[in-house]
Amino acid sequence: MTDEYDAFQKMLGNRDAKSEAKIISSIQQVGQVITPIIVNEKMEVIDGQNRLNALKALGLPVYYIKQEGLDIEACRCLNVGQTNWGTEDYVASFAEEGNMSYLRLVSLLNAYKKPLSIKGIIAMANPTALNEGGTSQEPMVKKGKYKLSEKEYELAVKRIDSAIDLGFAALCKR
């Protein structure tokens, strides 16, 4: 563990850090979770550039694991499988916690995901419940604030079935 941020180096060929703002926001919400970055013997960051930048910006200590012999190929291999949570991951998570709105949304996704996109289903399920800015409801879904009553669910089924019957499913695939 260290707070000597300049000890770490960006490895030549590694991608640029892009999402430290999201990590900063996460740390501010839940606190620092100890997830060490991985460096080689030259202190070149193999995995964790965004975490390093976020911790530096917040003045928090950096936990790291040093493993000799790691190169750019190891860097690429370690990062190839990392993906951020998508909208469907958030929906499933809130549904697993028993949130009825999300359980209803999962039911719609299971029934209509073939002809429609997740964005289309969310928008058609509750078209009047716009996000704070009057735009996509996805930010609300990801924050656990999406609401879908039983009545709205029943209306959504009718609305989506009608749209599919009328051939509008293609419009919702974007």
Coordinates of N, CA, C and O in Angstrom, one line a residue:
M1 N 0.9 -1.2 0.0 CA 0.0 0.0 0.0 C 0.9 1.2 0.0 O 1.9 1.2 0.6
T2 N 0.5 2.2 -0.8 CA 1.3 3.5 -0.8 C 0.4 4.6 -1.2 O -0.7 4.5 -1.7
D3 N 0.9 5.8 -0.9 CA 0.2 7.0 -1.4 C 1.2 7.8 -2.3 O 1.0 9.0 -2.6
E4 N 2.2 7.1 -2.7 CA 3.2 7.7 -3.6 C 2.8 7.4 -5.0 O 3.3 6.4 -5.7
Y5 N 1.8 8.1 -5.5 CA 1.2 7.9 -6.8 C 2.2 7.9 -8.0 O 2.0 7.2 -9.0
D6 N 3.2 8.7 -7.9 CA 4.2 8.9 -9.0 C 5.1 7.6 -9.1 O 5.9 7.5 -10.1
A7 N 5.0 6.7 -8.1 CA 5.8 5.5 -8.2 C 5.3 4.6 -9.4 O 6.0 3.7 -9.9
F8 N 4.0 4.8 -9.8 CA 3.4 4.0 -10.8 C 3.6 4.6 -12.2 O 3.6 5.8 -12.4
Q9 N 3.7 3.7 -13.2 CA 4.0 4.1 -14.6 C 2.9 3.5 -15.5 O 2.5 2.4 -15.2
K10 N 2.5 4.3 -16.5 CA 1.7 3.7 -17.5 C 2.5 2.8 -18.4 O 3.6 3.3 -18.9
M11 N 2.1 1.6 -18.7 CA 2.8 0.7 -19.6 C 2.6 1.2 -21.0 O 1.5 1.5 -21.5
L12 N 3.7 1.2 -21.8 CA 3.7 1.5 -23.2 C 2.8 0.5 -23.9 O 2.9 -0.7 -23.7
G13 N 1.8 1.0 -24.6 CA 0.9 0.2 -25.3 C -0.4 -0.1 -24.6 O -1.4 -0.6 -25.1
N14 N -0.5 0.3 -23.3 CA -1.7 0.1 -22.5 C -2.7 1.2 -23.0 O -2.3 2.3 -23.3
R15 N -4.0 0.9 -22.9 CA -5.0 1.8 -23.3 C -5.1 3.0 -22.3 O -4.6 2.8 -21.1
D16 N -5.6 4.1 -22.7 CA -5.7 5.2 -21.8 C -6.8 5.0 -20.8 O -7.8 4.4 -21.1
A17 N -6.6 5.5 -19.6 CA -7.7 5.4 -18.6 C -8.8 6.3 -19.0 O -8.6 7.4 -19.5
K18 N -10.1 5.9 -18.8 CA -11.2 6.6 -19.3 C -12.3 6.7 -18.3 O -13.2 7.6 -18.4
S19 N -12.4 5.9 -17.3 CA -13.6 5.9 -16.5 C -13.3 6.1 -15.0 O -14.0 5.7 -14.1
E20 N -12.2 6.9 -14.7 CA -12.0 7.2 -13.3 C -13.1 8.0 -12.6 O -13.3 7.9 -11.4
A21 N -13.8 8.8 -13.4 CA -14.9 9.6 -12.9 C -16.0 8.7 -12.3 O -16.6 9.0 -11.2
K22 N -16.3 7.6 -13.0 CA -17.3 6.6 -12.4 C -16.8 6.0 -11.2 O -17.5 5.8 -10.2
I23 N -15.5 5.7 -11.1 CA -14.9 5.1 -9.9 C -14.9 6.1 -8.8 O -15.2 5.7 -7.6
I24 N -14.6 7.3 -9.0 CA -14.6 8.3 -8.0 C -16.0 8.4 -7.4 O -16.2 8.5 -6.2
S25 N -17.0 8.5 -8.3 CA -18.4 8.5 -7.8 C -18.8 7.3 -7.0 O -19.4 7.4 -5.9
S26 N -18.3 6.2 -7.4 CA -18.6 4.9 -6.6 C -17.9 5.0 -5.3 O -18.5 4.6 -4.2
I27 N -16.7 5.4 -5.2 CA -16.0 5.5 -3.9 C -16.7 6.5 -3.0 O -16.8 6.3 -1.8
Q28 N -17.1 7.6 -3.6 CA -17.8 8.6 -2.8 C -19.1 8.1 -2.2 O -19.6 8.5 -1.2
Q29 N -19.8 7.2 -3.0 CA -21.0 6.6 -2.5 C -20.9 5.5 -1.5 O -21.6 5.5 -0.5
V30 N -19.9 4.6 -1.7 CA -19.8 3.5 -0.8 C -18.5 3.4 0.0 O -18.4 2.5 0.9
G31 N -17.6 4.3 -0.3 CA -16.3 4.2 0.4 C -15.3 3.4 -0.4 O -15.7 2.7 -1.4
Q32 N -14.1 3.4 0.0 CA -13.0 2.7 -0.7 C -13.1 1.2 -0.4 O -13.2 0.8 0.7
V33 N -13.3 0.4 -1.5 CA -13.2 -1.1 -1.4 C -11.8 -1.4 -1.8 O -11.3 -1.0 -2.9
I34 N -11.1 -2.2 -1.0 CA -9.8 -2.6 -1.3 C -9.7 -3.6 -2.5 O -10.0 -4.7 -2.4
T35 N -9.4 -3.0 -3.6 CA -9.2 -3.8 -4.8 C -7.8 -3.4 -5.4 O -7.7 -2.3 -6.0
P36 N -6.8 -4.2 -5.1 CA -5.4 -3.8 -5.5 C -5.3 -3.7 -7.0 O -5.9 -4.5 -7.8
I37 N -4.4 -2.8 -7.4 CA -4.0 -2.8 -8.8 C -2.9 -3.8 -9.0 O -2.3 -4.2 -8.0
I38 N -2.6 -4.1 -10.2 CA -1.5 -5.1 -10.5 C -0.4 -4.4 -11.3 O -0.7 -3.7 -12.3
V39 N 0.8 -4.5 -10.8 CA 1.9 -3.9 -11.5 C 3.0 -4.9 -11.7 O 3.0 -6.0 -11.0
N40 N 3.9 -4.6 -12.6 CA 5.1 -5.5 -12.8 C 6.3 -4.9 -12.0 O 6.1 -4.0 -11.2
E41 N 7.4 -5.5 -12.1 CA 8.6 -5.1 -11.4 C 9.1 -3.7 -11.6 O 9.8 -3.1 -10.8
K42 N 8.6 -3.1 -12.8 CA 9.0 -1.7 -13.1 C 7.9 -0.7 -12.6 O 7.9 0.5 -12.9
M43 N 6.9 -1.3 -11.9 CA 5.8 -0.5 -11.3 C 4.9 0.0 -12.5 O 4.2 1.0 -12.3
E44 N 4.9 -0.7 -13.6 CA 4.0 -0.4 -14.7 C 2.7 -1.0 -14.4 O 2.6 -2.2 -14.1
V45 N 1.6 -0.2 -14.5 CA 0.3 -0.7 -14.2 C -0.2 -1.7 -15.3 O -0.3 -1.3 -16.5
I46 N -0.5 -2.9 -14.9 CA -1.0 -3.9 -15.8 C -2.5 -3.9 -15.7 O -3.2 -4.0 -16.7
D47 N -3.1 -3.7 -14.5 CA -4.5 -3.7 -14.4 C -4.8 -2.7 -13.2 O -4.3 -2.8 -12.2
G48 N -5.7 -1.7 -13.5 CA -6.1 -0.8 -12.5 C -5.8 0.7 -12.7 O -5.8 1.4 -11.8
Q49 N -5.5 1.1 -14.0 CA -5.2 2.5 -14.2 C -6.3 3.4 -13.8 O -6.0 4.5 -13.2
N50 N -7.5 3.1 -14.0 CA -8.7 3.9 -13.6 C -8.8 4.0 -12.1 O -9.0 5.1 -11.6
R51 N -8.6 2.9 -11.4 CA -8.6 2.9 -10.0 C -7.5 3.7 -9.4 O -7.7 4.5 -8.5
L52 N -6.3 3.6 -10.0 CA -5.2 4.4 -9.6 C -5.5 5.9 -9.7 O -5.3 6.7 -8.7
N53 N -6.0 6.3 -10.8 CA -6.3 7.7 -11.1 C -7.4 8.2 -10.1 O -7.3 9.4 -9.6
A54 N -8.4 7.4 -9.9 CA -9.4 7.8 -8.9 C -8.9 7.9 -7.5 O -9.2 8.9 -6.8
L55 N -8.1 7.0 -7.1 CA -7.6 7.1 -5.7 C -6.6 8.3 -5.6 O -6.7 8.9 -4.5
K56 N -5.9 8.5 -6.6 CA -5.0 9.7 -6.6 C -5.8 11.0 -6.5 O -5.5 11.9 -5.7
A57 N -6.9 11.1 -7.3 CA -7.7 12.3 -7.2 C -8.4 12.5 -5.9 O -8.6 13.6 -5.4
L58 N -8.7 11.4 -5.2 CA -9.3 11.5 -3.9 C -8.3 11.5 -2.7 O -8.7 11.6 -1.6
G59 N -7.0 11.3 -3.0 CA -6.0 11.3 -2.0 C -6.0 10.1 -1.1 O -5.7 10.1 0.1
L60 N -6.5 9.0 -1.7 CA -6.6 7.7 -0.9 C -5.4 6.8 -1.2 O -4.8 6.9 -2.3
P61 N -5.1 5.9 -0.3 CA -4.0 5.0 -0.5 C -4.3 4.0 -1.6 O -5.4 3.6 -1.9
V62 N -3.2 3.6 -2.3 CA -3.3 2.6 -3.4 C -2.8 1.3 -2.9 O -1.7 1.2 -2.4
Y63 N -3.6 0.3 -3.0 CA -3.2 -1.1 -2.7 C -2.8 -1.7 -4.0 O -3.4 -1.6 -5.0
Y64 N -1.6 -2.4 -4.0 CA -1.2 -3.0 -5.2 C -0.5 -4.3 -5.0 O 0.0 -4.7 -3.9
I65 N -0.4 -5.1 -6.1 CA 0.3 -6.4 -6.1 C 1.3 -6.3 -7.2 O 1.0 -5.9 -8.3
K66 N 2.6 -6.6 -6.8 CA 3.7 -6.6 -7.7 C 4.0 -8.0 -8.2 O 4.2 -8.9 -7.3
Q67 N 3.9 -8.2 -9.5 CA 4.3 -9.5 -10.0 C 5.2 -9.3 -11.1 O 5.0 -8.7 -12.1
E68 N 6.4 -10.0 -11.0 CA 7.4 -9.8 -12.0 C 7.1 -10.5 -13.3 O 6.4 -11.5 -13.3
G69 N 7.6 -9.9 -14.4 CA 7.5 -10.6 -15.7 C 6.2 -10.3 -16.5 O 6.1 -10.8 -17.6
L70 N 5.4 -9.5 -15.9 CA 4.1 -9.1 -16.7 C 4.4 -8.1 -17.7 O 5.2 -7.1 -17.4
D71 N 3.9 -8.3 -18.9 CA 4.2 -7.3 -20.0 C 2.8 -6.9 -20.6 O 1.8 -7.2 -20.1
I72 N 2.9 -6.2 -21.8 CA 1.7 -5.7 -22.4 C 0.8 -6.8 -22.8 O -0.5 -6.7 -22.7
E73 N 1.3 -8.0 -23.1 CA 0.4 -9.1 -23.5 C -0.4 -9.6 -22.2 O -1.6 -9.8 -22.3
A74 N 0.2 -9.6 -21.1 CA -0.5 -9.9 -19.9 C -1.5 -8.9 -19.6 O -2.7 -9.2 -19.1
C75 N -1.2 -7.6 -19.8 CA -2.1 -6.5 -19.7 C -3.3 -6.7 -20.5 O -4.5 -6.6 -20.1
R76 N -3.1 -7.0 -21.8 CA -4.3 -7.3 -22.7 C -5.1 -8.4 -22.2 O -6.3 -8.4 -22.3
C77 N -4.5 -9.5 -21.8 CA -5.2 -10.7 -21.4 C -6.0 -10.5 -20.2 O -7.2 -10.9 -20.1
L78 N -5.5 -9.7 -19.2 CA -6.2 -9.5 -18.0 C -7.4 -8.6 -18.2 O -8.4 -8.7 -17.5
N79 N -7.3 -7.7 -19.2 CA -8.4 -6.8 -19.4 C -9.4 -7.2 -20.4 O -10.5 -6.5 -20.6
V80 N -9.2 -8.3 -21.1 CA -10.1 -8.7 -22.2 C -11.5 -9.1 -21.7 O -12.5 -8.8 -22.4
G81 N -11.6 -9.6 -20.5 CA -12.9 -10.1 -20.1 C -13.6 -9.1 -19.2 O -14.7 -9.4 -18.8
Q82 N -13.1 -7.9 -19.0 CA -13.7 -7.0 -18.1 C -14.8 -6.2 -18.8 O -14.6 -5.7 -19.9
T83 N -16.0 -6.2 -18.3 CA -17.1 -5.4 -18.8 C -17.8 -4.7 -17.7 O -17.9 -5.2 -16.6
N84 N -18.4 -3.6 -18.1 CA -19.2 -2.9 -17.1 C -20.6 -3.5 -17.1 O -21.0 -4.2 -18.0
W85 N -21.3 -3.2 -16.0 CA -22.7 -3.7 -15.9 C -23.5 -3.0 -16.9 O -23.4 -1.8 -17.1
G86 N -24.3 -3.8 -17.6 CA -25.3 -3.3 -18.5 C -26.6 -3.1 -17.8 O -26.8 -3.5 -16.7
T87 N -27.6 -2.5 -18.6 CA -28.9 -2.2 -18.0 C -29.5 -3.5 -17.5 O -30.1 -3.6 -16.4
E88 N -29.4 -4.6 -18.3 CA -30.0 -5.9 -17.9 C -29.4 -6.4 -16.6 O -30.1 -7.0 -15.8
D89 N -28.1 -6.2 -16.4 CA -27.5 -6.6 -15.1 C -28.1 -5.9 -13.9 O -28.4 -6.5 -12.9
Y90 N -28.4 -4.6 -14.1 CA -29.0 -3.8 -13.0 C -30.4 -4.3 -12.7 O -30.8 -4.5 -11.6
V91 N -31.2 -4.5 -13.8 CA -32.5 -5.0 -13.7 C -32.5 -6.3 -12.9 O -33.3 -6.5 -12.0
A92 N -31.7 -7.3 -13.3 CA -31.6 -8.6 -12.6 C -31.2 -8.4 -11.2 O -31.8 -9.1 -10.3
S93 N -30.3 -7.5 -10.9 CA -29.8 -7.3 -9.5 C -31.0 -6.8 -8.6 O -31.2 -7.4 -7.5
F94 N -31.7 -5.8 -9.1 CA -32.8 -5.3 -8.3 C -33.9 -6.3 -8.2 O -34.6 -6.3 -7.1
A95 N -34.1 -7.1 -9.2 CA -35.2 -8.1 -9.2 C -34.8 -9.2 -8.1 O -35.7 -9.6 -7.4
E96 N -33.6 -9.6 -8.1 CA -33.1 -10.6 -7.1 C -33.4 -10.1 -5.7 O -33.6 -10.9 -4.8
E97 N -33.3 -8.8 -5.5 CA -33.6 -8.2 -4.1 C -35.1 -8.2 -3.8 O -35.5 -7.8 -2.7
G98 N -35.9 -8.6 -4.8 CA -37.3 -8.6 -4.6 C -38.1 -7.4 -5.0 O -39.3 -7.3 -4.6
N99 N -37.5 -6.4 -5.6 CA -38.2 -5.2 -6.0 C -39.2 -5.6 -7.1 O -38.9 -6.0 -8.2
M100 N -40.5 -5.4 -6.8 CA -41.6 -5.8 -7.6 C -41.6 -5.1 -9.0 O -41.9 -5.7 -10.0
S101 N -41.2 -3.8 -9.1 CA -41.1 -3.2 -10.4 C -40.1 -3.9 -11.3 O -40.4 -4.1 -12.5
Y102 N -39.0 -4.3 -10.7 CA -38.0 -4.9 -11.5 C -38.4 -6.4 -11.8 O -38.0 -6.9 -12.9
L103 N -39.1 -7.0 -10.9 CA -39.6 -8.4 -11.2 C -40.5 -8.3 -12.4 O -40.5 -9.2 -13.3
R104 N -41.4 -7.3 -12.4 CA -42.3 -7.1 -13.6 C -41.5 -6.9 -14.8 O -41.8 -7.4 -15.9
L105 N -40.5 -6.0 -14.7 CA -39.6 -5.7 -15.9 C -38.9 -6.9 -16.4 O -38.8 -7.1 -17.6
V106 N -38.4 -7.8 -15.5 CA -37.8 -9.0 -15.9 C -38.8 -9.9 -16.7 O -38.5 -10.5 -17.7
S107 N -40.0 -9.9 -16.2 CA -41.1 -10.7 -16.9 C -41.2 -10.2 -18.3 O -41.4 -11.0 -19.3
L108 N -41.3 -8.9 -18.5 CA -41.4 -8.3 -19.8 C -40.2 -8.6 -20.7 O -40.3 -8.9 -21.9
L109 N -39.0 -8.5 -20.1 CA -37.8 -8.8 -20.8 C -37.8 -10.3 -21.3 O -37.4 -10.6 -22.4
N110 N -38.2 -11.2 -20.4 CA -38.2 -12.6 -20.8 C -39.2 -12.9 -21.9 O -39.0 -13.7 -22.8
A111 N -40.3 -12.1 -21.9 CA -41.4 -12.4 -22.9 C -41.1 -11.7 -24.2 O -41.5 -12.2 -25.3
Y112 N -40.4 -10.5 -24.2 CA -40.3 -9.7 -25.4 C -38.9 -9.4 -25.9 O -38.7 -8.6 -26.8
K113 N -37.9 -10.0 -25.2 CA -36.5 -9.6 -25.6 C -36.2 -10.0 -27.0 O -35.4 -9.4 -27.7
K114 N -36.8 -11.0 -27.5 CA -36.5 -11.5 -28.9 C -36.9 -10.4 -29.9 O -36.0 -9.9 -30.7
P115 N -38.1 -9.9 -29.9 CA -38.4 -8.9 -30.9 C -38.0 -7.5 -30.6 O -37.9 -6.6 -31.5
L116 N -37.8 -7.2 -29.3 CA -37.5 -5.8 -28.9 C -36.2 -5.7 -28.1 O -35.7 -6.7 -27.6
S117 N -35.6 -4.5 -28.1 CA -34.4 -4.2 -27.3 C -34.9 -4.0 -25.9 O -36.0 -3.6 -25.6
I118 N -33.9 -4.0 -25.0 CA -34.2 -3.7 -23.6 C -34.6 -2.2 -23.5 O -35.6 -1.9 -22.7
K119 N -34.0 -1.3 -24.2 CA -34.4 0.1 -24.2 C -35.9 0.2 -24.6 O -36.6 1.0 -24.1
G120 N -36.2 -0.5 -25.7 CA -37.6 -0.4 -26.2 C -38.6 -0.9 -25.2 O -39.7 -0.3 -25.0
I121 N -38.3 -2.0 -24.6 CA -39.2 -2.6 -23.6 C -39.4 -1.6 -22.4 O -40.5 -1.4 -22.0
I122 N -38.3 -1.0 -21.9 CA -38.4 -0.1 -20.8 C -39.2 1.1 -21.2 O -40.1 1.5 -20.4
A123 N -39.0 1.6 -22.3 CA -39.7 2.8 -22.8 C -41.2 2.5 -23.0 O -42.1 3.3 -22.6
M124 N -41.5 1.4 -23.6 CA -42.9 1.0 -23.9 C -43.6 0.6 -22.6 O -44.8 0.7 -22.5
A125 N -42.9 0.0 -21.6 CA -43.5 -0.4 -20.4 C -44.1 0.7 -19.6 O -45.2 0.6 -19.0
N126 N -43.4 1.8 -19.6 CA -43.9 2.9 -18.8 C -43.5 4.2 -19.5 O -42.6 5.0 -19.0
P127 N -44.2 4.6 -20.6 CA -43.8 5.7 -21.4 C -44.0 7.1 -20.7 O -43.4 8.1 -21.1
T128 N -44.8 7.2 -19.7 CA -45.0 8.4 -19.0 C -44.0 8.7 -17.9 O -43.9 9.8 -17.4
A129 N -43.3 7.7 -17.4 CA -42.3 7.9 -16.3 C -41.0 8.2 -16.9 O -40.0 7.4 -16.8
L130 N -40.8 9.4 -17.4 CA -39.6 9.8 -18.0 C -38.5 10.1 -16.9 O -38.9 10.4 -15.8
N131 N -37.3 10.0 -17.3 CA -36.2 10.4 -16.4 C -36.3 11.9 -16.1 O -37.0 12.6 -16.7
E132 N -35.5 12.3 -15.1 CA -35.6 13.7 -14.6 C -35.5 14.7 -15.7 O -36.1 15.7 -15.7
G133 N -34.6 14.4 -16.7 CA -34.5 15.3 -17.8 C -35.4 15.1 -19.0 O -35.3 15.7 -20.0
G134 N -36.4 14.2 -18.8 CA -37.3 13.9 -19.9 C -36.7 13.0 -21.0 O -37.2 13.0 -22.1
T135 N -35.6 12.3 -20.7 CA -35.0 11.5 -21.7 C -35.1 10.0 -21.3 O -36.0 9.6 -20.5
S136 N -34.2 9.2 -21.7 CA -34.2 7.8 -21.5 C -34.4 7.4 -20.0 O -33.9 8.1 -19.1
Q137 N -35.1 6.3 -19.8 CA -35.3 5.9 -18.4 C -34.2 5.0 -17.9 O -34.2 4.7 -16.7
E138 N -33.2 4.7 -18.7 CA -32.1 3.8 -18.3 C -31.4 4.3 -17.0 O -31.1 3.5 -16.2
P139 N -31.1 5.6 -16.9 CA -30.5 6.0 -15.6 C -31.3 5.7 -14.4 O -30.8 5.3 -13.4
M140 N -32.6 5.9 -14.5 CA -33.5 5.5 -13.4 C -33.4 4.0 -13.1 O -33.4 3.6 -12.0
V141 N -33.4 3.2 -14.2 CA -33.4 1.8 -14.0 C -32.1 1.4 -13.3 O -32.1 0.6 -12.4
K142 N -31.0 2.0 -13.7 CA -29.7 1.6 -13.1 C -29.6 2.1 -11.6 O -28.8 1.6 -10.9
K143 N -30.3 3.1 -11.2 CA -30.3 3.6 -9.9 C -31.3 2.9 -9.0 O -31.4 3.2 -7.8
G144 N -32.1 2.0 -9.5 CA -33.1 1.3 -8.7 C -34.3 2.1 -8.5 O -35.1 1.8 -7.6
K145 N -34.6 3.1 -9.3 CA -35.7 4.0 -9.1 C -36.8 3.8 -10.1 O -37.8 4.6 -10.1
Y146 N -36.7 2.8 -11.0 CA -37.7 2.6 -12.0 C -39.0 2.0 -11.3 O -38.9 1.2 -10.4
K147 N -40.1 2.6 -11.7 CA -41.4 2.1 -11.1 C -42.3 1.6 -12.2 O -42.5 2.2 -13.2
L148 N -42.9 0.4 -11.9 CA -43.8 -0.3 -12.8 C -44.8 -1.0 -12.0 O -44.5 -2.1 -11.5
S149 N -46.0 -0.4 -11.9 CA -47.1 -1.0 -11.1 C -47.7 -2.2 -11.8 O -47.4 -2.4 -13.0
E150 N -48.5 -2.9 -11.1 CA -49.1 -4.1 -11.7 C -50.0 -3.6 -12.9 O -50.1 -4.2 -14.0
K151 N -50.7 -2.5 -12.7 CA -51.6 -2.0 -13.7 C -50.8 -1.5 -14.9 O -51.1 -1.8 -16.1
E152 N -49.7 -0.8 -14.7 CA -48.8 -0.4 -15.8 C -48.2 -1.6 -16.5 O -48.1 -1.6 -17.7
Y153 N -47.9 -2.7 -15.7 CA -47.4 -3.9 -16.3 C -48.4 -4.5 -17.3 O -48.1 -4.8 -18.5
E154 N -49.7 -4.6 -16.9 CA -50.7 -5.1 -17.7 C -50.9 -4.3 -19.0 O -51.1 -4.8 -20.1
L155 N -50.9 -2.9 -18.8 CA -51.0 -2.0 -19.9 C -49.8 -2.2 -20.9 O -49.9 -2.1 -22.1
A156 N -48.6 -2.4 -20.3 CA -47.4 -2.6 -21.1 C -47.5 -3.8 -22.0 O -47.1 -3.8 -23.2
V157 N -48.0 -4.9 -21.4 CA -48.2 -6.1 -22.2 C -49.1 -5.9 -23.4 O -48.8 -6.2 -24.5
K158 N -50.2 -5.2 -23.1 CA -51.2 -4.9 -24.2 C -50.5 -4.0 -25.3 O -50.6 -4.1 -26.5
R159 N -49.8 -2.9 -24.8 CA -49.1 -2.0 -25.6 C -48.1 -2.6 -26.5 O -48.0 -2.4 -27.7
I160 N -47.3 -3.5 -25.9 CA -46.2 -4.2 -26.6 C -46.8 -5.2 -27.6 O -46.3 -5.2 -28.8
D161 N -47.8 -5.9 -27.2 CA -48.4 -6.9 -28.1 C -49.0 -6.2 -29.3 O -48.8 -6.6 -30.5
S162 N -49.6 -5.0 -29.1 CA -50.2 -4.3 -30.2 C -49.1 -3.8 -31.1 O -49.3 -3.8 -32.3
A163 N -48.1 -3.3 -30.5 CA -47.0 -2.7 -31.4 C -46.4 -3.8 -32.2 O -46.1 -3.6 -33.4
I164 N -46.2 -5.0 -31.6 CA -45.7 -6.1 -32.4 C -46.6 -6.6 -33.5 O -46.2 -6.8 -34.7
D165 N -47.9 -6.6 -33.1 CA -48.9 -7.0 -34.1 C -49.0 -6.0 -35.3 O -49.2 -6.4 -36.5
L166 N -48.7 -4.7 -35.0 CA -48.7 -3.7 -36.0 C -47.4 -3.5 -36.8 O -47.3 -2.7 -37.7
G167 N -46.4 -4.3 -36.3 CA -45.1 -4.3 -37.0 C -44.2 -3.2 -36.6 O -43.2 -2.9 -37.2
F168 N -44.5 -2.7 -35.4 CA -43.6 -1.6 -34.9 C -42.4 -2.1 -34.1 O -41.6 -1.3 -33.6
A169 N -42.3 -3.4 -33.9 CA -41.1 -3.9 -33.2 C -39.8 -3.5 -33.7 O -38.9 -3.2 -33.0
A170 N -39.7 -3.3 -35.0 CA -38.4 -2.9 -35.6 C -38.1 -1.5 -35.2 O -36.9 -1.2 -35.1
L171 N -39.0 -0.7 -34.9 CA -38.7 0.7 -34.4 C -38.1 0.7 -33.1 O -37.4 1.6 -32.7
C172 N -38.4 -0.3 -32.3 CA -37.9 -0.3 -30.9 C -36.6 -1.1 -30.8 O -36.1 -1.3 -29.7
K173 N -36.0 -1.6 -31.9 CA -34.8 -2.3 -31.9 C -33.6 -1.4 -31.8 O -32.5 -1.9 -31.7
R174 N -33.7 -0.1 -31.9 CA -32.5 0.8 -31.9 C -31.9 0.9 -30.6 O -32.2 0.5 -29.6

